[in-house]
XYZ file of C-alpha atoms in Angstrom:
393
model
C -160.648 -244.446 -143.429
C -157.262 -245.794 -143.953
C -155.744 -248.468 -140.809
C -152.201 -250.211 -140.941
C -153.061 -254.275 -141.418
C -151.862 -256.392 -138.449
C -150.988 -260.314 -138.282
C -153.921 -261.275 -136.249
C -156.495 -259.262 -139.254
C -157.008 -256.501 -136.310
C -156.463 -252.965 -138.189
C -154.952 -249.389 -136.074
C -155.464 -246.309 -136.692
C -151.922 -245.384 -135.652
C -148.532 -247.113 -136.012
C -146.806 -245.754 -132.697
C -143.471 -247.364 -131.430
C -143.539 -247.965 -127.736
C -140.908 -247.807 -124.774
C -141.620 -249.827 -122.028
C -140.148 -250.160 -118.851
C -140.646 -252.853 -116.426
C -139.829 -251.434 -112.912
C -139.585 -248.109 -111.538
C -135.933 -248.536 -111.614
C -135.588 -248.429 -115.927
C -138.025 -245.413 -115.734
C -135.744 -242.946 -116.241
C -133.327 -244.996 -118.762
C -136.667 -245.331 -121.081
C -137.911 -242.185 -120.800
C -134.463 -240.577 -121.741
C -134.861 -242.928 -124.942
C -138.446 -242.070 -125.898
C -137.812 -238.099 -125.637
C -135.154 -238.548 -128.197
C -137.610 -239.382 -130.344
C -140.434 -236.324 -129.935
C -143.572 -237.659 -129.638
C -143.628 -239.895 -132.478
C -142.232 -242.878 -130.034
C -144.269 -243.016 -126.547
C -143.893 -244.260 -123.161
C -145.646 -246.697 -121.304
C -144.407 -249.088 -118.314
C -144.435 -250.500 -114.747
C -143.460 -249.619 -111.821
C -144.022 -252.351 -109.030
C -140.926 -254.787 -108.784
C -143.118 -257.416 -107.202
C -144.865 -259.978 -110.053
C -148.506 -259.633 -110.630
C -150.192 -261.355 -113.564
C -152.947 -258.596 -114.109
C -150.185 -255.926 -114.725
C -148.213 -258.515 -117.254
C -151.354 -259.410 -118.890
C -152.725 -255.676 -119.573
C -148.408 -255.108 -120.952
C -148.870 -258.035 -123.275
C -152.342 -256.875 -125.010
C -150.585 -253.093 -125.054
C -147.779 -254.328 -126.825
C -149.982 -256.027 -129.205
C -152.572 -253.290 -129.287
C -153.538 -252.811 -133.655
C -152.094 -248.782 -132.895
C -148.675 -250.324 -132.047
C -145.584 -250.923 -134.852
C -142.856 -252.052 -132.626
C -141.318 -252.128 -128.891
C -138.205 -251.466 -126.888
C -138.643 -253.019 -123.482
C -136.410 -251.496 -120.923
C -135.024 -253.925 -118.136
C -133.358 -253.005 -115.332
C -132.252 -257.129 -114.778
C -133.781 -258.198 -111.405
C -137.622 -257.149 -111.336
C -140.287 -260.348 -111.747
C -141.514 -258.823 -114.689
C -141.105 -261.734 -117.582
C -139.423 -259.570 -119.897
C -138.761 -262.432 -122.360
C -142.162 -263.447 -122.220
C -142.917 -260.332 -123.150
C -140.605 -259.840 -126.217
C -141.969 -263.626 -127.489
C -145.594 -262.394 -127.556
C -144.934 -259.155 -129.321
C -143.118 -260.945 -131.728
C -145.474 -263.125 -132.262
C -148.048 -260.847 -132.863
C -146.172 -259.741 -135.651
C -144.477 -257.340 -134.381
C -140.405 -255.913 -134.227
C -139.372 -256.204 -130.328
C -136.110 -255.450 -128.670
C -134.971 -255.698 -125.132
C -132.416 -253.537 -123.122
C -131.151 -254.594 -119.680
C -129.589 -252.332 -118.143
C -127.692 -254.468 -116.005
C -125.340 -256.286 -118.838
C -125.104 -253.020 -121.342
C -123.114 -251.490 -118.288
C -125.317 -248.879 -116.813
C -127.608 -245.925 -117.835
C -125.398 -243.879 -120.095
C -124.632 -247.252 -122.596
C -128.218 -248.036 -122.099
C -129.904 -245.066 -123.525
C -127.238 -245.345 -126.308
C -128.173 -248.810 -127.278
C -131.577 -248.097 -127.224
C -132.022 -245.148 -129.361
C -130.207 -246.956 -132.009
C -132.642 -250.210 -131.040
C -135.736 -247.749 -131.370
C -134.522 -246.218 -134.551
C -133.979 -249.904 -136.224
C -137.326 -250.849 -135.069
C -139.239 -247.820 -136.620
C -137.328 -248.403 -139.813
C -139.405 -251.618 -139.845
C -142.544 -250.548 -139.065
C -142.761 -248.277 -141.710
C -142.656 -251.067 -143.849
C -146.238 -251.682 -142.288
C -149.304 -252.373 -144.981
C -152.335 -250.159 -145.502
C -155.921 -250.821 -146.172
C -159.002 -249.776 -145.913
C -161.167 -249.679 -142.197
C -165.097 -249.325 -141.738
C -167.055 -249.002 -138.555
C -166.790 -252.941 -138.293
C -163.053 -252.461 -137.224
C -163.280 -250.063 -135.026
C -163.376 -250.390 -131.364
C -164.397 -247.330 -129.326
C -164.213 -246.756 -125.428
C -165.745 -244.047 -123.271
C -164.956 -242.863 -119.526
C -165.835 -239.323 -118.002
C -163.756 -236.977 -115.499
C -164.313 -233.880 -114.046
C -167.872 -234.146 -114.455
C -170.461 -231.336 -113.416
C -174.230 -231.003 -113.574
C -174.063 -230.380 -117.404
C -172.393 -233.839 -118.291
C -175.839 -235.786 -117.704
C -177.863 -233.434 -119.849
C -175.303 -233.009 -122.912
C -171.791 -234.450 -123.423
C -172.920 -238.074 -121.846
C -176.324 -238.882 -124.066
C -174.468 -237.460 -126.618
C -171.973 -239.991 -126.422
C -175.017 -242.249 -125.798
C -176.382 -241.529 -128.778
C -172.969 -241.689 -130.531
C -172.625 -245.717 -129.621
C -176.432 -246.873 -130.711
C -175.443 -245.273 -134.123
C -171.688 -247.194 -133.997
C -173.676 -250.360 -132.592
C -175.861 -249.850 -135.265
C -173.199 -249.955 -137.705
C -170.990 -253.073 -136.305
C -168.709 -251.508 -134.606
C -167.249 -252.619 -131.083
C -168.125 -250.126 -127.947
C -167.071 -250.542 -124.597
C -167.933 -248.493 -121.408
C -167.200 -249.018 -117.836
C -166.565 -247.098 -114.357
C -169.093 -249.721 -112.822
C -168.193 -247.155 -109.734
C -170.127 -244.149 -111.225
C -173.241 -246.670 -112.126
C -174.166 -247.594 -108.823
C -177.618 -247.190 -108.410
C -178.232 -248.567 -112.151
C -177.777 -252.436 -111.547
C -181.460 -252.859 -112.225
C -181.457 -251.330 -115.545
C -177.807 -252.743 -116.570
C -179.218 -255.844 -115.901
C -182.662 -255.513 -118.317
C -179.813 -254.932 -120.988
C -177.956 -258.001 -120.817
C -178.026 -259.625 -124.042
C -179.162 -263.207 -121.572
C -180.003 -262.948 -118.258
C -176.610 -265.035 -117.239
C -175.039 -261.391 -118.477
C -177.840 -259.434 -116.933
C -177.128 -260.982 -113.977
C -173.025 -260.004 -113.649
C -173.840 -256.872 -114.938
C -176.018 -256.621 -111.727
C -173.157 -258.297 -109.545
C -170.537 -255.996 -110.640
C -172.393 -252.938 -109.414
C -172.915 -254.446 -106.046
C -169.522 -255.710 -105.977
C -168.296 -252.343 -106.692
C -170.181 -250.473 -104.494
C -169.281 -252.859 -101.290
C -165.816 -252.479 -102.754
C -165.953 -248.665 -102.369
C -167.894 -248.707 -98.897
C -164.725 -251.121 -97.543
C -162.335 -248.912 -98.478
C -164.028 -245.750 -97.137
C -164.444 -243.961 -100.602
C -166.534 -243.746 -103.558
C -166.083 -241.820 -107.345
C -167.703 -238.963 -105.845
C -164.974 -236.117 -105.680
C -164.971 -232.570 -104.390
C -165.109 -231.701 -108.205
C -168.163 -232.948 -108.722
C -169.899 -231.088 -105.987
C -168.541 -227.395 -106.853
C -169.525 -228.188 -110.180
C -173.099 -229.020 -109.372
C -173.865 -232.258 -108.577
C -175.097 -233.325 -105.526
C -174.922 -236.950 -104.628
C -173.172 -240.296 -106.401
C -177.048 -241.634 -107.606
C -177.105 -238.350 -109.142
C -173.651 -238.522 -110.711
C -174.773 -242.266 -111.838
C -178.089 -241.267 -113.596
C -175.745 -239.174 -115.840
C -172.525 -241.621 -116.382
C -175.467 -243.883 -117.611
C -175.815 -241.927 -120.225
C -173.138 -242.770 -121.606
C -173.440 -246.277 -123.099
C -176.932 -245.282 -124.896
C -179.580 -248.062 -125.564
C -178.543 -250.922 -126.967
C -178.178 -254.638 -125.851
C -175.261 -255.642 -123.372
C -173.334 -258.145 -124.835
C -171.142 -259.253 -122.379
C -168.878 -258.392 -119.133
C -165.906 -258.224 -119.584
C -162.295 -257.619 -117.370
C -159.423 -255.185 -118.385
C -157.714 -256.464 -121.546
C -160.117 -259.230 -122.375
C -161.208 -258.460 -126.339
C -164.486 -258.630 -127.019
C -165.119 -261.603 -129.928
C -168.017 -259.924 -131.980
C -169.066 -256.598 -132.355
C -171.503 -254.735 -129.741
C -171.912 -253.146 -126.457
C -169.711 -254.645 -123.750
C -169.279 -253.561 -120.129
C -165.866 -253.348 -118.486
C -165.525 -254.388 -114.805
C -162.474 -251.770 -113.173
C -162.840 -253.120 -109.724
C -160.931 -256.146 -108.274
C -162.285 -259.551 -107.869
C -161.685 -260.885 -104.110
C -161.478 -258.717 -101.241
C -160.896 -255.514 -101.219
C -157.270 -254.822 -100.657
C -155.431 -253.194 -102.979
C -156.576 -249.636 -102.364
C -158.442 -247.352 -105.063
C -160.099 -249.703 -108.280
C -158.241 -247.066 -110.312
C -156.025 -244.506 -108.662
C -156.580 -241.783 -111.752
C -158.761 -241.541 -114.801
C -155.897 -242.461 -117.015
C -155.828 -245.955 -115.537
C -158.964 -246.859 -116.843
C -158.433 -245.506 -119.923
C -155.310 -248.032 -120.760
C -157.529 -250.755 -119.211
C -160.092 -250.608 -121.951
C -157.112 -249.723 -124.580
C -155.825 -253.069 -122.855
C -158.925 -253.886 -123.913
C -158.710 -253.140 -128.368
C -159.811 -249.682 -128.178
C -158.751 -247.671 -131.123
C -159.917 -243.763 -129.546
C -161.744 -243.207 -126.476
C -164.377 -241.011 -126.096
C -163.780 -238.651 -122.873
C -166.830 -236.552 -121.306
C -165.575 -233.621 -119.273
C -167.814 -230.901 -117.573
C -165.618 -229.263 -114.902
C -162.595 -229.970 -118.013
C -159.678 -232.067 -118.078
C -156.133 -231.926 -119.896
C -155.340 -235.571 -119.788
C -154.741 -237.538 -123.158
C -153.104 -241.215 -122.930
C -150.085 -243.711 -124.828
C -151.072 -245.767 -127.792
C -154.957 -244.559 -128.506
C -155.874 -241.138 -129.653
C -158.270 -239.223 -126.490
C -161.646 -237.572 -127.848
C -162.472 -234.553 -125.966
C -166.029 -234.008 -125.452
C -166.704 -231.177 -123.364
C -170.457 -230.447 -121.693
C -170.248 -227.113 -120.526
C -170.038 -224.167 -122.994
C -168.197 -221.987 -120.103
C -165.217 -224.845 -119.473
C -164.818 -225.106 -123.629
C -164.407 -221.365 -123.957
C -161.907 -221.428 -120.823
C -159.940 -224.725 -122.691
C -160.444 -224.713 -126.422
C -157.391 -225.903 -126.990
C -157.888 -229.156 -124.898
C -161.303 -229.808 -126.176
C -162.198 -231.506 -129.335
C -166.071 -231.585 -129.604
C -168.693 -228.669 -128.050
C -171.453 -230.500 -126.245
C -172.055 -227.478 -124.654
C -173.390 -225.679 -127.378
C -176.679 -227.772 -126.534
C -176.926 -225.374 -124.019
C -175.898 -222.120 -125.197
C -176.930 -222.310 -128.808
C -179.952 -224.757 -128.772
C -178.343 -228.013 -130.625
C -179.766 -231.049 -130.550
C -178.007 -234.309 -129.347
C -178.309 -235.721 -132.820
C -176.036 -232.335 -133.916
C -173.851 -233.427 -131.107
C -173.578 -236.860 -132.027
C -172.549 -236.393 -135.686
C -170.103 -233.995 -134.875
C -168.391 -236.831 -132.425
C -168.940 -239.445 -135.810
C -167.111 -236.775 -137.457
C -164.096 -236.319 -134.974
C -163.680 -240.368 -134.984
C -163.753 -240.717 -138.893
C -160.860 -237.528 -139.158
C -159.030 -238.694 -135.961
C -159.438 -242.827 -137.925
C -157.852 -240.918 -140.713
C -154.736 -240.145 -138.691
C -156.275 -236.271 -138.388
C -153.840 -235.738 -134.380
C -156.659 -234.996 -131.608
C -156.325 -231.709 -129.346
C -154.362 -234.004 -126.848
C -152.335 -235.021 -129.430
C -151.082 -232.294 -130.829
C -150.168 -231.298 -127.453
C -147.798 -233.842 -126.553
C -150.205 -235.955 -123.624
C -148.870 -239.158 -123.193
C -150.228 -239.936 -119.510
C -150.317 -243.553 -118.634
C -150.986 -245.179 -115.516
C -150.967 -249.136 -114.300
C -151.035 -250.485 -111.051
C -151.540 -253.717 -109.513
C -155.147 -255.515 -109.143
C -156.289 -259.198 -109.445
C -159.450 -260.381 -110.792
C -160.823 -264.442 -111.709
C -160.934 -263.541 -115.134
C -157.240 -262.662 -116.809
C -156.061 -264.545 -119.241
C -156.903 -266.110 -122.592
C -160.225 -267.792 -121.100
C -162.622 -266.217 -118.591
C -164.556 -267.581 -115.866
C -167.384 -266.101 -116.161
């Protein structure tokens, strides 16, 4: 596998150029930039114009992600958003960085003007980016599930399971999360924690997640679920556990803290405090840039009832657990779980056909999502104890 070298040693697997905007009010402006680009320049941004520092923090280790070349940050002039706190870190990191404000280049049409030409300077540079050589060891791989249905526990999710013991095995970096979908699991999240200090806030999280849920008057237990099968959220749980495999816990960690060693980490999604900014994650796709916040290079995405969604920055891995949805969505689905069902495969089959999807997608091989053009992206506000270069812990 081949990965473009970045200043801090961290290696992607894709060299995208990003345009970010900073408050609802630039959307437009940077989208109008990005488009003129097709989708080899993506999107990304946010869209609350009061400050918060877990939305600046998850920008910052975007921006810096190893899949990212360069960035255009789109201004509109009067948000809280540090844009030049921004630009400082990406460039920093090693990375080209521009800003637009809308305000002083004299509206939207001189904007989008300035910026395409800023954009096409900036991609002229990171072409210029070096090559070498990636194993296992660099990789970091996340996993979430949506649109589940009574076949995700028995096929796509131990399959995925079985697909992190082997890239544990082989020193790479594996995170998981939706501590929402887990409760009911505490006690055997917590037998996993590589001390019992972890063990414990593994434990914590899922009680803190499912008070959070029963405050708000809602759990991640949707209609979906139920017409495809399942019955109740321990149910839904037992599978989603699935997910992570067997190996030790290493540590928990919050969205966009980087794990230090290779391993098995657990991400926490739900807000510390009390509970009062509405849904832990309003959409799947929010939890997916958390744990690309987070290093992850691809994510690994379970899907029984099926799903369309791909994401900004990290290549989306289709695995789909139920032969009927794959034949209905072929084109949206990159590995057939399913065909443990309907043709007798074993997980192990199932699991080397995922290794095998990673290694081609590592090798800049586009994923079914990406050849379509999905760019979804979502980020919202939240607080937790833990953001920042340091955690409390």
């Amino acid at each position: 596998m081949q990965g473009y070298v970045r200043k801090d040693g961290r290696k992607g697997i894709r060299n995208v150029t990003l345009v970010v905007y900073l408050v609802e009010c630039a959307h437009h402006v940077a989208s109008r930039i990005a488009t003129s680009f097709g989708d080899s320049v993506q999107l990304i941004g946010f869209s609350g114009c009061a400050p918060n520092d877990y939305a600046e923090h998850i920008m910052r280790q975007l921006c810096s992600h190893p899949n990212v070349g360069g960035v255009l940050i789109v201004s509109l002039g009067c948000e809280n958003f540090q844009r030049n706190a921004l630009r400082q870190h990406i460039i920093d990191s090693g990375r080209p960085a521009e800003i637009i404000v809308i305000q002083e280049e004299g509206g939207t049409k001189k904007s989008i003007e300035k910026g395409i030409a800023a954009v096409s300077h900036i991609i002229s540079q990171t072409a210029k980016t070096k090559k070498a050589e990636i194993s296992w060891s660099d990789l970091v791989i996340g996993t979430v599930c949506g649109g589940s249905d009574a076949t995700s526990g028995i096929t796509a999710n131990p399959s995925v399971g079985s697909t992190f013991d082997y890239l544990v095995d082989h020193e790479a970096t594996c995170i998981f999360e939706e501590p929402g979908e887990l409760v009911g699991c505490e006690n055997m999240l917590r037998q996993r924690g590589r001390t019992p200090e972890v063990g414990q806030q593994l434990y914590d999280c899922i009680l803190k997640a499912d008070a959070y849920y029963k405050k708000m008057g809602h759990d991640s237990f949707s209609a979906g679920n139920a017409v495809g099968g399942l019955t109740t959220i321990e149910e839904k749980s037992a599978g989603s556990y699935c997910k992570n495999g067997s190996r030790t816990i290493e540590a928990l960690i919050c969205p966009g803290e980087i794990p230090g060693k290779p391993g098995l980490y657990m991400m926490d999604v739900v807000p510390d405090g009390e509970a009062r900014w509405g849904f832990p994650n309003i959409n799947d796709n929010a939890e997916i840039m958390e744990m690309i916040a987070c290093g992850c290079h691809i994510i690994l995405y379970t899907t029984g009832r099926g799903s369309v969604a791909g994401s900004s920055i990290s290549p989306i891995i289709k695995v789909c657990a139920n032969p009927v949805t794959y034949r209905n969505m072929e084109d949206d689905m990159d590995v057939n779980a399913g065909r443990i069902i309907s043709e007798g495969v074993t997980l192990t089959d199932i699991r080397n056909d995922i290794l095998e999807c990673i290694q081609q997608t590592a090798n800049g091989i586009p994923t079914k999502s990406e050849r379509l053009g999905h760019q979804e992206y979502s980020l919202g506000y939240k607080s937790f104890n833990c953001i920042g270069p340091t955690t409390t812990r």
